[in-house]
Coordinates of N, CA and C and ligand atoms in Angstrom, one line a residue:
M1 N -75.8 -35.8 -70.4 CA -74.4 -36.4 -70.7 C -74.6 -37.8 -71.3
Q2 N -73.8 -38.0 -72.4 CA -74.0 -39.2 -73.2 C -72.8 -40.2 -72.8
W3 N -73.2 -41.4 -72.2 CA -72.2 -42.3 -71.8 C -71.7 -43.3 -72.9
Q4 N -72.7 -43.9 -73.5 CA -72.4 -44.9 -74.5 C -72.0 -44.2 -75.8
N5 N -71.2 -44.8 -76.6 CA -71.0 -44.3 -78.0 C -72.3 -44.5 -78.8
S6 N -72.6 -43.6 -79.6 CA -73.8 -43.7 -80.5 C -73.3 -43.8 -81.9
G7 N -74.2 -43.9 -82.8 CA -73.8 -43.9 -84.2 C -73.3 -42.5 -84.7
A8 N -73.6 -41.5 -83.9 CA -73.3 -40.1 -84.3 C -72.1 -39.5 -83.5
R9 N -71.9 -40.0 -82.3 CA -70.7 -39.4 -81.5 C -70.2 -40.4 -80.4
Y10 N -69.0 -40.1 -79.9 CA -68.5 -40.8 -78.8 C -69.1 -40.4 -77.5
G11 N -69.2 -41.4 -76.6 CA -69.7 -41.0 -75.2 C -68.6 -40.4 -74.4
V12 N -68.9 -39.9 -73.2 CA -68.0 -39.3 -72.3 C -66.8 -40.2 -71.9
P13 N -67.0 -41.5 -71.6 CA -65.9 -42.3 -71.2 C -64.9 -42.5 -72.3
A14 N -65.4 -42.7 -73.6 CA -64.4 -42.9 -74.7 C -63.7 -41.6 -75.0
Q15 N -64.3 -40.4 -74.9 CA -63.7 -39.1 -75.1 C -62.6 -38.9 -74.0
T16 N -63.0 -39.2 -72.7 CA -62.0 -39.0 -71.6 C -60.8 -39.8 -71.8
L17 N -61.0 -41.1 -72.2 CA -59.9 -42.0 -72.3 C -59.0 -41.6 -73.5
H18 N -59.6 -41.1 -74.6 CA -58.9 -40.7 -75.8 C -58.0 -39.5 -75.4
W19 N -58.6 -38.4 -74.8 CA -57.8 -37.2 -74.6 C -56.9 -37.4 -73.4
G20 N -57.2 -38.4 -72.5 CA -56.3 -38.7 -71.4 C -55.0 -39.3 -71.9
I21 N -55.1 -40.2 -72.9 CA -53.9 -40.8 -73.5 C -53.1 -39.7 -74.3
A22 N -53.9 -38.8 -75.0 CA -53.2 -37.7 -75.7 C -52.3 -36.9 -74.7
L23 N -52.9 -36.5 -73.6 CA -52.2 -35.7 -72.6 C -51.0 -36.4 -72.0
L24 N -51.2 -37.7 -71.7 CA -50.1 -38.5 -71.2 C -48.9 -38.6 -72.2
L25 N -49.3 -38.7 -73.4 CA -48.2 -38.8 -74.5 C -47.5 -37.5 -74.6
L26 N -48.3 -36.4 -74.4 CA -47.7 -35.0 -74.5 C -46.7 -34.8 -73.4
I27 N -46.8 -35.5 -72.3 CA -45.8 -35.4 -71.2 C -44.7 -36.4 -71.4
L28 N -45.1 -37.7 -71.8 CA -44.1 -38.8 -71.9 C -43.1 -38.6 -72.9
F29 N -43.4 -38.1 -74.1 CA -42.4 -37.9 -75.1 C -41.4 -36.9 -74.8
P30 N -41.7 -35.6 -74.5 CA -40.7 -34.6 -74.1 C -39.9 -35.1 -72.9
L31 N -40.6 -35.7 -71.9 CA -39.8 -36.2 -70.7 C -38.8 -37.3 -71.1
G32 N -39.2 -38.2 -72.0 CA -38.3 -39.3 -72.5 C -37.1 -38.7 -73.2
W33 N -37.3 -37.7 -74.1 CA -36.2 -37.1 -74.8 C -35.3 -36.3 -73.9
Y34 N -35.9 -35.6 -72.9 CA -35.2 -34.7 -72.0 C -34.3 -35.5 -71.0
M35 N -34.9 -36.6 -70.5 CA -34.3 -37.3 -69.4 C -33.0 -38.1 -69.9
T36 N -33.1 -38.6 -71.1 CA -31.9 -39.3 -71.6 C -30.7 -38.4 -71.8
G37 N -30.9 -37.1 -71.9 CA -29.8 -36.2 -72.1 C -29.2 -35.7 -70.8
L38 N -29.9 -36.0 -69.6 CA -29.4 -35.5 -68.3 C -28.2 -36.2 -67.9
P39 N -27.3 -35.5 -67.1 CA -26.1 -36.2 -66.6 C -26.6 -37.1 -65.4
L40 N -25.8 -38.2 -65.2 CA -26.1 -39.1 -64.1 C -26.3 -38.4 -62.8
G41 N -27.4 -38.7 -62.0 CA -27.6 -38.0 -60.8 C -29.1 -38.2 -60.4
L42 N -29.4 -37.6 -59.3 CA -30.8 -37.7 -58.7 C -31.9 -37.3 -59.7
E43 N -31.6 -36.1 -60.4 CA -32.7 -35.6 -61.3 C -33.0 -36.6 -62.4
K44 N -31.9 -37.2 -62.9 CA -32.1 -38.2 -64.0 C -32.8 -39.4 -63.4
F45 N -32.5 -39.9 -62.3 CA -33.1 -41.1 -61.7 C -34.6 -40.8 -61.5
E46 N -34.9 -39.6 -60.9 CA -36.3 -39.3 -60.7 C -37.1 -39.1 -61.9
A47 N -36.5 -38.5 -63.0 CA -37.1 -38.3 -64.3 C -37.5 -39.7 -64.9
Y48 N -36.5 -40.6 -64.8 CA -36.7 -41.9 -65.3 C -37.9 -42.6 -64.6
Q49 N -37.9 -42.5 -63.2 CA -39.0 -43.1 -62.5 C -40.4 -42.5 -62.8
L50 N -40.4 -41.2 -63.0 CA -41.7 -40.5 -63.4 C -42.1 -41.0 -64.8
H51 N -41.1 -41.1 -65.7 CA -41.4 -41.6 -67.1 C -42.0 -43.0 -67.0
K52 N -41.4 -43.9 -66.2 CA -41.8 -45.3 -66.1 C -43.2 -45.4 -65.5
S53 N -43.4 -44.5 -64.5 CA -44.8 -44.6 -63.8 C -45.8 -44.1 -64.8
L54 N -45.6 -43.0 -65.5 CA -46.6 -42.5 -66.5 C -46.8 -43.5 -67.6
G55 N -45.7 -44.3 -68.0 CA -45.8 -45.3 -69.0 C -46.7 -46.4 -68.5
L56 N -46.7 -46.7 -67.2 CA -47.6 -47.8 -66.7 C -49.0 -47.3 -66.6
V57 N -49.2 -45.9 -66.4 CA -50.5 -45.4 -66.4 C -51.1 -45.5 -67.9
V58 N -50.2 -45.2 -68.9 CA -50.6 -45.4 -70.3 C -51.1 -46.8 -70.5
L59 N -50.4 -47.8 -70.0 CA -50.8 -49.2 -70.2 C -52.2 -49.4 -69.6
S60 N -52.4 -48.9 -68.3 CA -53.8 -49.1 -67.7 C -54.9 -48.5 -68.5
V61 N -54.6 -47.2 -69.0 CA -55.6 -46.5 -69.7 C -55.9 -47.2 -71.1
M62 N -54.8 -47.7 -71.7 CA -55.0 -48.4 -73.0 C -55.8 -49.7 -72.8
L63 N -55.6 -50.4 -71.7 CA -56.4 -51.6 -71.4 C -57.9 -51.2 -71.2
L64 N -58.1 -50.1 -70.4 CA -59.5 -49.6 -70.2 C -60.1 -49.3 -71.5
R65 N -59.3 -48.6 -72.4 CA -59.9 -48.2 -73.7 C -60.3 -49.4 -74.5
L66 N -59.4 -50.4 -74.5 CA -59.7 -51.6 -75.3 C -61.0 -52.2 -74.8
A67 N -61.1 -52.4 -73.4 CA -62.3 -53.0 -72.8 C -63.6 -52.2 -73.2
W68 N -63.4 -50.8 -73.1 CA -64.6 -50.0 -73.4 C -65.0 -50.1 -74.8
R69 N -64.0 -50.1 -75.7 CA -64.2 -50.2 -77.1 C -64.9 -51.5 -77.5
W70 N -64.5 -52.5 -76.8 CA -65.1 -53.9 -77.1 C -66.6 -53.8 -76.8
R71 N -67.0 -53.1 -75.7 CA -68.4 -53.1 -75.4 C -69.1 -52.0 -76.1
N72 N -68.4 -51.0 -76.6 CA -68.9 -49.8 -77.2 C -68.3 -49.5 -78.6
P73 N -68.7 -50.1 -79.6 CA -68.1 -49.9 -80.9 C -68.1 -48.4 -81.3
P74 N -67.0 -47.9 -81.9 CA -67.0 -46.5 -82.3 C -68.0 -46.2 -83.4
P75 N -68.4 -44.9 -83.5 CA -69.3 -44.5 -84.6 C -68.6 -44.9 -86.0
P76 N -69.4 -45.2 -87.0 CA -68.8 -45.6 -88.2 C -68.2 -44.4 -89.0
A77 N -67.4 -44.7 -90.0 CA -66.8 -43.7 -90.8 C -67.9 -43.0 -91.5
P78 N -67.8 -41.7 -91.8 CA -68.8 -40.9 -92.5 C -69.1 -41.6 -93.9
A79 N -70.4 -41.5 -94.2 CA -70.8 -42.1 -95.5 C -70.1 -41.3 -96.6
G80 N -69.8 -42.0 -97.7 CA -69.2 -41.3 -98.9 C -67.7 -41.2 -98.8
L81 N -67.1 -41.7 -97.7 CA -65.6 -41.7 -97.6 C -65.0 -42.8 -98.5
P82 N -64.1 -42.5 -99.3 CA -63.5 -43.6 -100.2 C -63.0 -44.7 -99.4
S83 N -63.1 -46.0 -99.9 CA -62.8 -47.1 -99.1 C -61.3 -47.2 -98.7
W84 N -60.4 -46.6 -99.5 CA -59.0 -46.6 -99.2 C -58.7 -45.7 -97.9
M85 N -59.6 -44.7 -97.8 CA -59.4 -43.8 -96.6 C -59.9 -44.5 -95.3
R86 N -61.0 -45.2 -95.5 CA -61.5 -46.0 -94.4 C -60.5 -47.0 -93.9
L87 N -59.9 -47.7 -94.9 CA -58.8 -48.7 -94.6 C -57.6 -48.0 -94.0
A88 N -57.2 -46.9 -94.5 CA -56.1 -46.1 -93.9 C -56.4 -45.8 -92.4
A89 N -57.6 -45.3 -92.2 CA -58.0 -44.9 -90.8 C -58.0 -46.1 -89.9
T90 N -58.5 -47.3 -90.3 CA -58.5 -48.5 -89.5 C -57.1 -48.9 -89.2
F91 N -56.3 -48.9 -90.3 CA -54.9 -49.3 -90.1 C -54.2 -48.4 -89.1
T92 N -54.4 -47.1 -89.2 CA -53.7 -46.1 -88.3 C -54.2 -46.4 -86.8
H93 N -55.5 -46.6 -86.6 CA -56.0 -46.8 -85.3 C -55.4 -48.1 -84.7
F94 N -55.4 -49.2 -85.5 CA -54.8 -50.4 -84.9 C -53.3 -50.3 -84.7
A95 N -52.6 -49.6 -85.6 CA -51.2 -49.4 -85.5 C -50.9 -48.6 -84.2
L96 N -51.7 -47.6 -83.9 CA -51.5 -46.8 -82.7 C -51.7 -47.7 -81.5
Y97 N -52.7 -48.5 -81.4 CA -52.9 -49.4 -80.3 C -51.7 -50.3 -80.2
G98 N -51.4 -50.9 -81.3 CA -50.3 -51.9 -81.3 C -48.9 -51.3 -80.9
T99 N -48.6 -50.2 -81.4 CA -47.3 -49.6 -81.1 C -47.2 -49.1 -79.7
L100 N -48.4 -48.6 -79.2 CA -48.4 -48.1 -77.8 C -48.2 -49.3 -76.8
F101 N -48.8 -50.4 -77.0 CA -48.6 -51.6 -76.2 C -47.2 -52.0 -76.3
L102 N -46.7 -52.1 -77.6 CA -45.3 -52.5 -77.8 C -44.3 -51.6 -77.0
Q103 N -44.6 -50.3 -77.1 CA -43.7 -49.3 -76.5 C -43.6 -49.5 -75.0
V104 N -44.7 -49.8 -74.4 CA -44.7 -50.0 -72.9 C -44.0 -51.3 -72.6
G105 N -44.3 -52.3 -73.4 CA -43.6 -53.6 -73.2 C -42.1 -53.5 -73.4
L106 N -41.6 -52.8 -74.4 CA -40.2 -52.6 -74.6 C -39.6 -51.8 -73.4
G107 N -40.3 -50.8 -72.9 CA -39.8 -50.0 -71.8 C -39.6 -50.9 -70.6
I108 N -40.6 -51.7 -70.3 CA -40.5 -52.6 -69.1 C -39.4 -53.6 -69.3
A109 N -39.4 -54.3 -70.4 CA -38.4 -55.3 -70.7 C -37.0 -54.7 -70.6
M110 N -36.8 -53.5 -71.2 CA -35.5 -52.8 -71.2 C -35.0 -52.6 -69.7
S111 N -35.9 -52.0 -68.9 CA -35.6 -51.7 -67.5 C -35.2 -53.0 -66.8
F112 N -36.0 -54.1 -67.0 CA -35.6 -55.4 -66.3 C -34.3 -55.9 -66.8
K113 N -34.0 -55.8 -68.1 CA -32.8 -56.4 -68.6 C -31.6 -55.5 -68.2
A114 N -31.8 -54.2 -67.9 CA -30.8 -53.3 -67.4 C -30.7 -53.4 -65.9
N115 N -31.5 -54.2 -65.3 CA -31.6 -54.4 -63.8 C -31.9 -53.0 -63.2
A116 N -32.7 -52.2 -63.8 CA -33.0 -50.9 -63.3 C -34.4 -51.0 -62.6
P117 N -34.6 -50.3 -61.5 CA -35.9 -50.4 -60.8 C -37.1 -49.8 -61.6
I118 N -38.3 -50.4 -61.4 CA -39.5 -49.8 -61.9 C -40.4 -49.5 -60.7
A119 N -40.3 -48.3 -60.2 CA -41.1 -48.0 -59.0 C -42.3 -47.2 -59.4
F120 N -43.5 -47.6 -59.2 CA -44.7 -46.9 -59.6 C -45.0 -45.8 -58.6
F121 N -44.7 -44.6 -58.9 CA -44.9 -43.4 -58.1 C -44.5 -43.7 -56.6
D122 N -43.4 -44.4 -56.4 CA -43.0 -44.7 -55.0 C -44.0 -45.5 -54.2
L123 N -45.0 -46.0 -54.9 CA -46.0 -46.8 -54.2 C -45.6 -48.3 -54.1
F124 N -45.1 -48.8 -55.2 CA -44.6 -50.2 -55.2 C -43.6 -50.4 -56.3
S125 N -42.8 -51.4 -56.2 CA -41.9 -51.7 -57.3 C -42.2 -53.0 -58.0
L126 N -42.0 -53.1 -59.3 CA -42.3 -54.3 -60.0 C -41.1 -55.3 -59.8
P127 N -41.4 -56.5 -59.4 CA -40.3 -57.5 -59.2 C -39.7 -57.8 -60.6
N128 N -38.4 -58.0 -60.7 CA -37.7 -58.3 -61.9 C -37.7 -59.8 -62.2
P129 N -38.5 -60.3 -63.2 CA -38.5 -61.7 -63.5 C -37.4 -62.1 -64.5
L130 N -36.7 -61.2 -65.1 CA -35.7 -61.5 -66.1 C -34.3 -61.5 -65.6
T131 N -33.5 -62.2 -66.3 CA -32.0 -62.2 -66.0 C -31.4 -60.9 -66.7
P132 N -30.7 -60.1 -65.9 CA -30.2 -58.9 -66.5 C -29.2 -59.2 -67.6
D133 N -29.2 -58.4 -68.6 CA -28.2 -58.6 -69.8 C -28.1 -57.2 -70.4
K134 N -26.9 -56.6 -70.3 CA -26.6 -55.3 -70.7 C -26.8 -55.1 -72.2
K135 N -26.3 -56.1 -73.0 CA -26.4 -56.1 -74.5 C -27.9 -56.0 -74.9
V136 N -28.7 -56.9 -74.3 CA -30.1 -57.0 -74.7 C -30.8 -55.7 -74.3
A137 N -30.4 -55.2 -73.1 CA -31.0 -53.9 -72.7 C -30.7 -52.8 -73.7
E138 N -29.5 -52.8 -74.2 CA -29.2 -51.7 -75.2 C -30.0 -51.9 -76.4
W139 N -30.2 -53.1 -76.9 CA -30.9 -53.4 -78.1 C -32.4 -53.0 -77.9
L140 N -32.9 -53.3 -76.7 CA -34.3 -52.9 -76.4 C -34.5 -51.4 -76.3
S141 N -33.4 -50.7 -75.8 CA -33.4 -49.2 -75.7 C -33.5 -48.6 -77.1
T142 N -32.8 -49.2 -78.1 CA -32.8 -48.7 -79.5 C -34.2 -49.0 -80.0
A143 N -34.8 -50.2 -79.8 CA -36.1 -50.5 -80.2 C -37.2 -49.5 -79.6
H144 N -37.0 -49.2 -78.4 CA -37.9 -48.2 -77.7 C -37.9 -46.9 -78.4
S145 N -36.7 -46.5 -78.7 CA -36.5 -45.2 -79.4 C -37.1 -45.2 -80.8
W146 N -36.9 -46.2 -81.6 CA -37.5 -46.3 -82.9 C -39.0 -46.4 -82.9
T147 N -39.5 -47.2 -81.9 CA -41.0 -47.3 -81.8 C -41.6 -46.0 -81.4
G148 N -40.8 -45.2 -80.6 CA -41.3 -43.9 -80.2 C -41.4 -43.0 -81.5
N149 N -40.4 -43.1 -82.4 CA -40.5 -42.4 -83.7 C -41.7 -42.8 -84.5
A150 N -41.9 -44.1 -84.5 CA -43.1 -44.6 -85.3 C -44.4 -44.1 -84.7
I151 N -44.5 -44.0 -83.4 CA -45.7 -43.5 -82.7 C -45.9 -42.0 -83.1
V152 N -44.8 -41.2 -83.1 CA -44.9 -39.8 -83.4 C -45.4 -39.7 -84.8
S153 N -44.9 -40.5 -85.8 CA -45.4 -40.4 -87.2 C -46.9 -40.8 -87.3
L154 N -47.3 -41.8 -86.5 CA -48.7 -42.2 -86.6 C -49.6 -41.1 -86.0
I155 N -49.1 -40.5 -84.9 CA -49.9 -39.4 -84.3 C -50.1 -38.3 -85.3
A156 N -49.0 -37.9 -86.0 CA -49.0 -36.8 -86.9 C -50.1 -37.2 -88.0
L157 N -50.0 -38.4 -88.5 CA -51.0 -38.8 -89.5 C -52.4 -38.8 -89.0
H158 N -52.6 -39.3 -87.8 CA -53.9 -39.4 -87.1 C -54.5 -37.9 -86.9
A159 N -53.7 -37.0 -86.3 CA -54.1 -35.7 -86.0 C -54.3 -34.9 -87.3
G160 N -53.4 -35.1 -88.3 CA -53.6 -34.5 -89.6 C -54.9 -34.9 -90.3
A161 N -55.2 -36.1 -90.2 CA -56.4 -36.6 -90.8 C -57.7 -36.0 -90.1
A162 N -57.6 -35.9 -88.8 CA -58.7 -35.3 -88.1 C -58.9 -33.9 -88.5
L163 N -57.8 -33.1 -88.6 CA -57.9 -31.7 -89.1 C -58.4 -31.6 -90.5
W164 N -58.0 -32.5 -91.3 CA -58.5 -32.6 -92.7 C -60.0 -32.8 -92.8
H165 N -60.5 -33.7 -92.0 CA -61.9 -34.0 -91.9 C -62.7 -32.7 -91.5
H166 N -62.1 -32.0 -90.5 CA -62.8 -30.9 -89.9 C -62.8 -29.7 -90.8
F167 N -61.6 -29.3 -91.3 CA -61.5 -28.1 -92.1 C -61.6 -28.2 -93.6
V168 N -61.3 -29.4 -94.1 CA -61.4 -29.5 -95.6 C -62.7 -30.3 -96.0
R169 N -62.9 -31.4 -95.4 CA -64.1 -32.2 -95.8 C -65.3 -31.7 -95.0
R170 N -65.1 -31.0 -93.9 CA -66.1 -30.4 -93.1 C -67.2 -31.4 -92.7
D171 N -66.7 -32.5 -92.2 CA -67.7 -33.5 -91.6 C -67.5 -33.5 -90.1
D172 N -68.2 -34.5 -89.4 CA -68.2 -34.4 -87.9 C -67.2 -35.3 -87.2
V173 N -66.2 -35.8 -88.0 CA -65.3 -36.8 -87.4 C -64.5 -36.3 -86.2
L174 N -64.1 -35.0 -86.3 CA -63.4 -34.5 -85.1 C -64.4 -34.1 -84.0
R175 N -65.4 -33.4 -84.4 CA -66.5 -33.0 -83.5 C -67.0 -34.1 -82.6
R176 N -67.2 -35.2 -83.1 CA -67.8 -36.3 -82.3 C -66.9 -36.8 -81.3
M177 N -65.6 -36.5 -81.3 CA -64.6 -36.8 -80.3 C -64.4 -35.7 -79.3
L178 N -65.0 -34.5 -79.6 CA -64.8 -33.3 -78.7 C -66.0 -33.3 -77.7
P179 N -65.6 -33.0 -76.4 CA -66.6 -33.0 -75.3 C -67.8 -32.0 -75.6
F180 N -67.4 -30.8 -76.1 CA -68.4 -29.8 -76.3 C -68.8 -29.6 -77.8
G181 N -68.3 -30.5 -78.6 CA -68.6 -30.3 -80.0 C -70.1 -30.5 -80.3
A182 N -70.8 -29.5 -80.8 CA -72.2 -29.6 -81.1 C -72.3 -30.7 -82.2
N183 N -73.4 -31.4 -82.2 CA -73.6 -32.5 -83.1 C -73.9 -32.1 -84.5
A184 N -73.4 -32.9 -85.4 CA -73.9 -32.9 -86.8 C -73.9 -31.5 -87.5
R185 N -72.7 -31.0 -87.7 CA -72.7 -29.8 -88.6 C -73.1 -30.2 -90.0
N186 N -72.6 -31.4 -90.4 CA -72.8 -31.9 -91.7 C -72.9 -33.4 -91.6
S187 N -73.9 -33.8 -90.7 CA -73.9 -35.2 -90.3 C -74.2 -36.1 -91.5
S188 N -73.3 -37.1 -91.6 CA -73.6 -38.0 -92.7 C -73.9 -39.4 -92.1
Y189 N -74.2 -39.4 -90.8 CA -74.7 -40.6 -90.1 C -75.8 -40.3 -89.2
P190 N -76.9 -41.0 -89.2 CA -77.2 -42.2 -90.1 C -77.3 -41.7 -91.5
P191 N -77.0 -42.6 -92.5 CA -77.0 -42.2 -93.9 C -78.4 -41.8 -94.3
T192 N -78.5 -40.8 -95.1 CA -79.8 -40.4 -95.6 C -80.0 -40.9 -97.0
K193 N -81.2 -40.6 -97.5 CA -81.5 -41.1 -98.9 C -80.6 -40.5 -99.9
T194 N -80.1 -39.3 -99.6 CA -79.2 -38.6 -100.5 C -77.8 -39.0 -100.5
D195 N -77.4 -39.8 -99.4 CA -76.0 -40.3 -99.3 C -75.7 -41.4 -100.3
Ligands
HEM1 C1 -46.4 -45.2 -74.3 C2 -45.5 -45.2 -73.4 C3 -44.2 -44.6 -73.6 C4 -43.7 -43.7 -74.5 C5 -44.4 -42.9 -75.5 C6 -42.2 -43.6 -74.2 C7 -41.4 -42.8 -74.9 C8 -40.0 -42.7 -74.7 C9 -39.1 -41.8 -75.4 C10 -39.5 -40.9 -76.6 C11 -37.9 -42.0 -75.0 C12 -36.6 -41.4 -75.4 C13 -35.9 -42.3 -76.4 C14 -34.8 -41.7 -77.2 O1 -33.7 -41.4 -76.5 O2 -34.9 -41.5 -78.4 C15 -38.0 -43.0 -73.9 C16 -36.9 -43.5 -73.1 C17 -37.0 -44.4 -72.1 N1 -38.2 -45.0 -71.7 FE1 -40.0 -44.8 -72.5 N2 -41.9 -44.5 -73.2 C18 -43.0 -45.1 -72.8 C19 -43.1 -46.1 -71.8 C20 -42.1 -46.5 -71.0 C21 -42.2 -47.5 -70.0 C22 -43.5 -48.2 -69.5 C23 -41.0 -47.7 -69.4 C24 -40.5 -48.6 -68.3 C25 -41.3 -49.0 -67.4 C26 -40.1 -46.8 -70.2 C27 -38.7 -46.7 -69.9 C28 -37.8 -45.9 -70.6 C29 -36.4 -45.8 -70.4 C30 -35.6 -46.6 -69.3 C31 -35.9 -44.9 -71.3 C32 -34.4 -44.4 -71.5 C33 -33.7 -45.3 -72.4 C34 -32.2 -45.1 -72.4 O3 -31.7 -44.4 -71.5 O4 -31.6 -45.7 -73.3 N3 -40.8 -46.1 -71.1 N4 -39.3 -43.4 -73.8

């Protein structure tokens, strides 16, 4: 089992954190869209609390990811990739990190401004340090909704690019993030004399 990222593939912790976030978002988005349409009542309240708790889990996993990435730089882009594509990939990755942190921050601030509780899986509640303000809460809710749309677009771009690498360019970019992806179908790293 490979723990550290290498030049050719991601290690197990980086893969687990990546697919963990993907799974959490796969639950958080449909839950967010579903819960806002529910009528007022216990089901809505519980759905909101679950959404908030999972959002806080996303925050913890993202912080872990950043810490791990800082100690474990990702494998480089495959050799021969045009520089605008490298730039686009770097931009998408940073934008994903940025918008995810922003989304969690907006969610927390919105709940505080609405004076709504944030209970983490019924284990503890976050104390509200902000003065409630309904107007600001509404504004933050709109921002949370738009940032959600931006994240969905970035994920579509990110996943589309991974599939393009795998099926069209036929390199190892997707494989090196997969737990059981055999290494180097068409490895371009480390660069060879022919690259
Ligand atoms: C990455 C993490 C998160 C994602 C992807 C996410 C996504 C979403 C989505 C898609 C919606 C539906 C918005 C709409 O109606 O268009 C929503 C609503 C909501 N989210 Fe999040 N969310 C996240 C984190 C959080 C956190 C951490 C909190 C609070 C602690 C939170 C609180 C809320 C609340 C209160 C609503 C309902 C807004 C309303 O009723 O106007 N979210 N979220």
